[in-house]
Short mmCIF file of C-alpha atoms in Angstrom, two decimals:
data_model
loop_
_atom_site.label_atom_id
_atom_site.label_comp_id
_atom_site.label_asym_id
_atom_site.label_seq_id
_atom_site.Cartn_x
_atom_site.Cartn_y
_atom_site.Cartn_z
CA UNK A 1 -47.03 35.62 130.15
CA UNK A 2 -46.55 39.30 131.00
CA UNK A 3 -46.01 41.49 127.98
CA UNK A 4 -44.80 44.46 130.02
CA UNK A 5 -41.57 44.78 131.98
CA UNK A 6 -41.71 47.65 134.48
CA UNK A 7 -38.76 49.24 136.29
CA UNK A 8 -39.21 52.09 138.78
CA UNK A 9 -36.35 54.47 139.50
CA UNK A 10 -36.47 57.90 141.17
CA UNK A 11 -40.04 58.69 140.16
CA UNK A 12 -39.68 57.34 136.62
CA UNK A 13 -41.41 54.10 135.59
CA UNK A 14 -39.94 52.57 132.44
CA UNK A 15 -42.36 50.20 130.72
CA UNK A 16 -40.85 47.91 128.09
CA UNK A 17 -43.35 46.32 125.72
CA UNK A 18 -42.66 42.80 124.43
CA UNK A 19 -45.43 41.07 122.49
CA UNK A 20 -43.79 38.80 119.88
CA UNK A 21 -43.55 38.47 117.02
CA UNK A 22 -44.03 42.15 116.06
CA UNK A 23 -45.63 43.93 119.04
CA UNK A 24 -49.16 43.88 117.69
CA UNK A 25 -51.76 45.46 119.98
CA UNK A 26 -53.58 42.25 120.88
CA UNK A 27 -56.41 42.21 123.41
CA UNK A 28 -54.05 40.66 126.00
CA UNK A 29 -51.54 43.49 125.56
CA UNK A 30 -54.32 46.10 125.60
CA UNK A 31 -55.72 44.66 128.84
CA UNK A 32 -52.27 44.62 130.45
CA UNK A 33 -51.55 48.21 129.39
CA UNK A 34 -54.96 49.31 130.64
CA UNK A 35 -54.45 47.62 134.01
CA UNK A 36 -51.04 49.24 134.44
CA UNK A 37 -52.22 52.73 133.50
CA UNK A 38 -55.25 52.49 135.82
CA UNK A 39 -53.02 51.25 138.67
CA UNK A 40 -51.27 54.65 138.66
CA UNK A 41 -54.41 56.60 139.48
CA UNK A 42 -53.51 57.22 143.14
CA UNK A 43 -49.73 56.90 142.73
CA UNK A 44 -47.97 60.10 143.85
CA UNK A 45 -44.44 58.65 143.77
CA UNK A 46 -44.39 57.95 140.03
CA UNK A 47 -44.05 61.21 138.11
CA UNK A 48 -43.09 59.98 134.64
CA UNK A 49 -43.97 56.83 132.68
CA UNK A 50 -41.71 55.96 129.75
CA UNK A 51 -42.97 53.45 127.16
CA UNK A 52 -40.33 51.59 125.15
CA UNK A 53 -40.23 48.47 123.01
CA UNK A 54 -38.00 45.41 123.29
CA UNK A 55 -38.41 44.68 119.57
CA UNK A 56 -35.57 45.81 117.32
CA UNK A 57 -37.85 46.98 114.49
CA UNK A 58 -41.29 47.66 115.96
CA UNK A 59 -42.48 50.00 118.68
CA UNK A 60 -46.10 48.91 118.22
CA UNK A 61 -47.09 47.52 114.84
CA UNK A 62 -50.85 48.28 114.96
CA UNK A 63 -54.11 47.00 116.40
CA UNK A 64 -54.55 43.24 115.98
CA UNK A 65 -56.29 42.79 112.61
CA UNK A 66 -58.02 39.69 113.96
CA UNK A 67 -60.27 41.83 116.19
CA UNK A 68 -61.32 44.15 113.37
CA UNK A 69 -64.55 42.37 112.47
CA UNK A 70 -68.26 42.48 113.15
CA UNK A 71 -68.27 39.89 115.92
CA UNK A 72 -69.22 40.83 119.45
CA UNK A 73 -65.77 39.86 120.73
CA UNK A 74 -64.00 41.80 118.00
CA UNK A 75 -66.06 44.91 118.59
CA UNK A 76 -65.48 44.67 122.36
CA UNK A 77 -61.71 44.39 121.84
CA UNK A 78 -61.71 47.42 119.54
CA UNK A 79 -63.63 49.42 122.14
CA UNK A 80 -61.14 48.37 124.83
CA UNK A 81 -58.35 49.66 122.57
CA UNK A 82 -60.17 52.98 122.35
CA UNK A 83 -60.54 53.02 126.15
CA UNK A 84 -56.79 52.39 126.50
CA UNK A 85 -56.02 55.44 124.36
CA UNK A 86 -58.37 57.54 126.51
CA UNK A 87 -56.83 56.18 129.72
CA UNK A 88 -53.31 57.10 128.61
CA UNK A 89 -54.46 60.62 127.76
CA UNK A 90 -55.97 61.12 131.23
CA UNK A 91 -53.02 59.82 133.26
CA UNK A 92 -51.87 62.13 136.06
CA UNK A 93 -48.27 61.21 135.32
CA UNK A 94 -46.31 62.47 132.34
CA UNK A 95 -46.46 59.76 129.65
CA UNK A 96 -43.53 59.48 127.25
CA UNK A 97 -43.21 57.30 124.13
CA UNK A 98 -39.64 56.50 123.09
CA UNK A 99 -39.89 55.15 119.56
CA UNK A 100 -36.99 53.30 117.93
CA UNK A 101 -39.00 51.39 115.34
CA UNK A 102 -42.27 51.26 113.44
CA UNK A 103 -45.43 52.78 114.92
CA UNK A 104 -48.32 52.49 112.50
CA UNK A 105 -52.09 52.55 112.98
CA UNK A 106 -52.87 51.84 116.62
CA UNK A 107 -49.15 52.08 117.37
CA UNK A 108 -49.05 55.65 116.12
CA UNK A 109 -52.27 56.42 117.98
CA UNK A 110 -50.62 55.11 121.16
CA UNK A 111 -47.67 57.44 120.52
CA UNK A 112 -49.96 60.45 120.02
CA UNK A 113 -51.90 59.59 123.19
CA UNK A 114 -48.70 60.08 125.19
CA UNK A 115 -47.83 63.55 126.46
CA UNK A 116 -44.35 63.50 124.94
CA UNK A 117 -42.97 61.36 122.12
CA UNK A 118 -39.42 61.02 120.84
CA UNK A 119 -38.40 59.18 117.70
CA UNK A 120 -35.01 57.99 116.42
CA UNK A 121 -33.74 57.57 112.87
CA UNK A 122 -35.13 54.01 112.98
CA UNK A 123 -38.72 55.08 113.63
CA UNK A 124 -41.68 55.41 111.25
CA UNK A 125 -45.15 56.81 111.90
CA UNK A 126 -48.32 56.28 109.85
CA UNK A 127 -52.10 55.87 109.84
CA UNK A 128 -52.62 53.41 106.92
CA UNK A 129 -56.09 52.17 107.94
CA UNK A 130 -57.75 53.28 104.71
CA UNK A 131 -55.96 50.46 102.90
CA UNK A 132 -57.88 47.87 104.93
CA UNK A 133 -61.19 49.68 104.36
CA UNK A 134 -61.55 51.28 107.81
CA UNK A 135 -60.94 54.69 109.36
CA UNK A 136 -58.63 55.18 112.31
CA UNK A 137 -60.11 53.75 115.52
CA UNK A 138 -57.98 55.26 118.29
CA UNK A 139 -58.33 58.97 117.57
CA UNK A 140 -55.73 58.93 114.79
CA UNK A 141 -57.76 61.08 112.41
CA UNK A 142 -58.83 63.33 115.27
CA UNK A 143 -55.22 63.91 116.32
CA UNK A 144 -54.02 64.39 112.73
CA UNK A 145 -56.74 67.00 112.17
CA UNK A 146 -55.78 68.89 115.32
CA UNK A 147 -52.03 68.63 114.80
CA UNK A 148 -51.58 68.80 111.01
CA UNK A 149 -54.53 70.94 109.91
CA UNK A 150 -57.19 69.98 107.37
CA UNK A 151 -55.20 69.59 104.15
CA UNK A 152 -52.11 67.83 105.52
CA UNK A 153 -54.27 65.54 107.69
CA UNK A 154 -56.49 64.59 104.76
CA UNK A 155 -53.52 63.82 102.54
CA UNK A 156 -51.79 61.75 105.25
CA UNK A 157 -54.94 59.74 106.03
CA UNK A 158 -55.85 59.08 102.40
CA UNK A 159 -52.31 58.05 101.47
CA UNK A 160 -51.47 56.23 104.71
CA UNK A 161 -47.78 56.83 104.05
CA UNK A 162 -44.92 56.61 106.54
CA UNK A 163 -43.34 59.66 108.13
CA UNK A 164 -39.77 59.70 109.40
CA UNK A 165 -39.11 61.06 112.88
CA UNK A 166 -37.92 64.35 111.40
CA UNK A 167 -41.09 64.63 109.31
CA UNK A 168 -43.24 63.58 112.28
CA UNK A 169 -41.64 66.28 114.42
CA UNK A 170 -42.28 68.92 111.76
CA UNK A 171 -45.94 67.82 111.59
CA UNK A 172 -46.29 67.75 115.39
CA UNK A 173 -47.03 64.01 115.42
CA UNK A 174 -44.14 63.59 117.86
CA UNK A 175 -42.41 66.04 120.16
CA UNK A 176 -38.88 65.72 118.86
CA UNK A 177 -36.47 63.71 116.74
CA UNK A 178 -33.53 62.45 118.82
CA UNK A 179 -30.71 60.34 117.30
CA UNK A 180 -30.58 56.90 118.88
CA UNK A 181 -27.00 57.41 120.06
CA UNK A 182 -28.10 60.49 122.03
CA UNK A 183 -31.44 59.21 123.36
CA UNK A 184 -30.34 57.86 126.75
CA UNK A 185 -28.50 61.05 127.67
CA UNK A 186 -31.34 63.21 126.39
CA UNK A 187 -33.94 61.31 128.42
CA UNK A 188 -31.80 61.32 131.56
CA UNK A 189 -31.44 65.10 131.39
CA UNK A 190 -35.00 65.95 130.33
CA UNK A 191 -36.91 63.48 132.48
CA UNK A 192 -34.53 63.89 135.40
CA UNK A 193 -35.71 67.49 135.76
CA UNK A 194 -39.40 66.63 135.40
CA UNK A 195 -39.21 63.71 137.83
CA UNK A 196 -38.20 66.13 140.60
CA UNK A 197 -41.56 67.87 140.34
CA UNK A 198 -44.72 66.82 142.16
CA UNK A 199 -47.44 64.93 140.31
CA UNK A 200 -49.76 67.87 140.98
CA UNK A 201 -47.41 70.12 138.96
CA UNK A 202 -47.82 67.86 135.94
CA UNK A 203 -51.58 67.63 136.47
CA UNK A 204 -51.79 71.43 136.71
CA UNK A 205 -50.09 72.15 133.42
CA UNK A 206 -51.93 69.33 131.63
CA UNK A 207 -55.22 70.84 132.80
CA UNK A 208 -54.30 74.38 131.71
CA UNK A 209 -53.09 73.22 128.29
CA UNK A 210 -56.11 70.98 127.68
CA UNK A 211 -58.50 73.78 128.64
CA UNK A 212 -56.64 76.30 126.49
CA UNK A 213 -56.73 74.10 123.41
CA UNK A 214 -60.51 73.81 123.75
CA UNK A 215 -61.18 77.42 124.73
CA UNK A 216 -58.60 80.19 125.18
CA UNK A 217 -60.69 82.09 127.73
CA UNK A 218 -61.38 78.97 129.79
CA UNK A 219 -57.66 78.23 129.79
CA UNK A 220 -56.87 81.77 130.95
CA UNK A 221 -59.38 81.51 133.79
CA UNK A 222 -58.01 78.16 134.95
CA UNK A 223 -54.43 79.44 134.78
CA UNK A 224 -55.27 82.47 136.94
CA UNK A 225 -57.09 80.27 139.46
CA UNK A 226 -54.04 78.00 139.80
CA UNK A 227 -51.73 81.03 140.01
CA UNK A 228 -53.67 82.67 142.86
CA UNK A 229 -53.99 79.38 144.77
CA UNK A 230 -50.29 78.55 144.45
CA UNK A 231 -49.22 82.10 145.41
CA UNK A 232 -50.73 81.56 148.89
CA UNK A 233 -48.78 78.35 149.61
CA UNK A 234 -45.97 78.32 152.19
CA UNK A 235 -43.86 76.34 149.70
CA UNK A 236 -44.13 79.15 147.16
CA UNK A 237 -43.12 81.80 149.67
CA UNK A 238 -40.15 79.75 150.89
CA UNK A 239 -38.89 79.29 147.33
CA UNK A 240 -39.30 82.98 146.48
CA UNK A 241 -37.46 83.99 149.66
CA UNK A 242 -34.50 81.72 148.89
CA UNK A 243 -34.53 82.74 145.22
CA UNK A 244 -34.23 86.44 146.11
CA UNK A 245 -31.50 85.65 148.66
CA UNK A 246 -29.38 83.93 146.00
CA UNK A 247 -29.53 86.68 143.41
CA UNK A 248 -33.06 86.64 142.08
CA UNK A 249 -34.11 89.94 140.55
CA UNK A 250 -30.45 91.01 140.28
CA UNK A 251 -28.00 91.02 137.38
CA UNK A 252 -27.11 87.40 138.18
CA UNK A 253 -30.33 86.40 136.41
CA UNK A 254 -28.91 87.55 133.05
CA UNK A 255 -26.32 84.79 132.78
CA UNK A 256 -26.91 82.38 135.65
CA UNK A 257 -30.63 81.80 136.13
CA UNK A 258 -30.07 78.05 136.48
CA UNK A 259 -27.42 78.68 139.11
CA UNK A 260 -29.87 80.70 141.17
CA UNK A 261 -32.41 77.88 140.89
CA UNK A 262 -29.77 75.34 141.94
CA UNK A 263 -28.67 77.40 144.96
CA UNK A 264 -32.32 77.90 145.91
CA UNK A 265 -33.02 74.17 145.72
CA UNK A 266 -29.87 73.36 147.71
CA UNK A 267 -30.88 75.69 150.55
CA UNK A 268 -34.44 74.37 150.69
CA UNK A 269 -33.26 70.75 150.77
CA UNK A 270 -31.12 71.32 153.88
#
């Protein structure tokens, strides 16, 4: 039985996860998620992938505790989970976690692997692995260290306590807290804009950001290389021409920058 329901609409793939009873990351679910993510490798039509849960209380509970053992099969399943996290992080498309329930352990690691993550008032985020005598296994500690800093990461990992969406936003575990009642409208507006871009635009900024986090100078070099390459494109020159025609670099920019962009897009789509 498929544990993923996938709907494609205007460049946005919405993936709904349903693995009863509590959306545990079992090997079957991991394999299905891996297969889906890898299937997008050469997909230029899909710009955004949104991960949601069908469960009322759980986004993803955690990695299946039955595979956390010393057996060959258990170790292999744990490694596949780690591969899944890596695969999500290297997707060309923009990955988005929409969390309206619990995301602990591997569930929280899944959330942090996504490019953007939004949580409602019903969500909770934690890395409680220490209480079952293991460290995080899907880059949870790595991400906490990079996002929270040494002292906050150490406290969070040693306590294993839950964070609300507001707390998770403040700690940079998720991108933003969004009330459930406002989530659909927020996603439609935010992802609607991004889905109009090309996949290569998303890939470009992912590459610049990743390089910059590792090495500021390397990021600066990559950014300049992209800038000079894009400046030569006919598409760039056409956009700049239309932008100037509709009030770019005039006083209209002060109060109506979006209007100039809209008029520019309208002309170029004719």
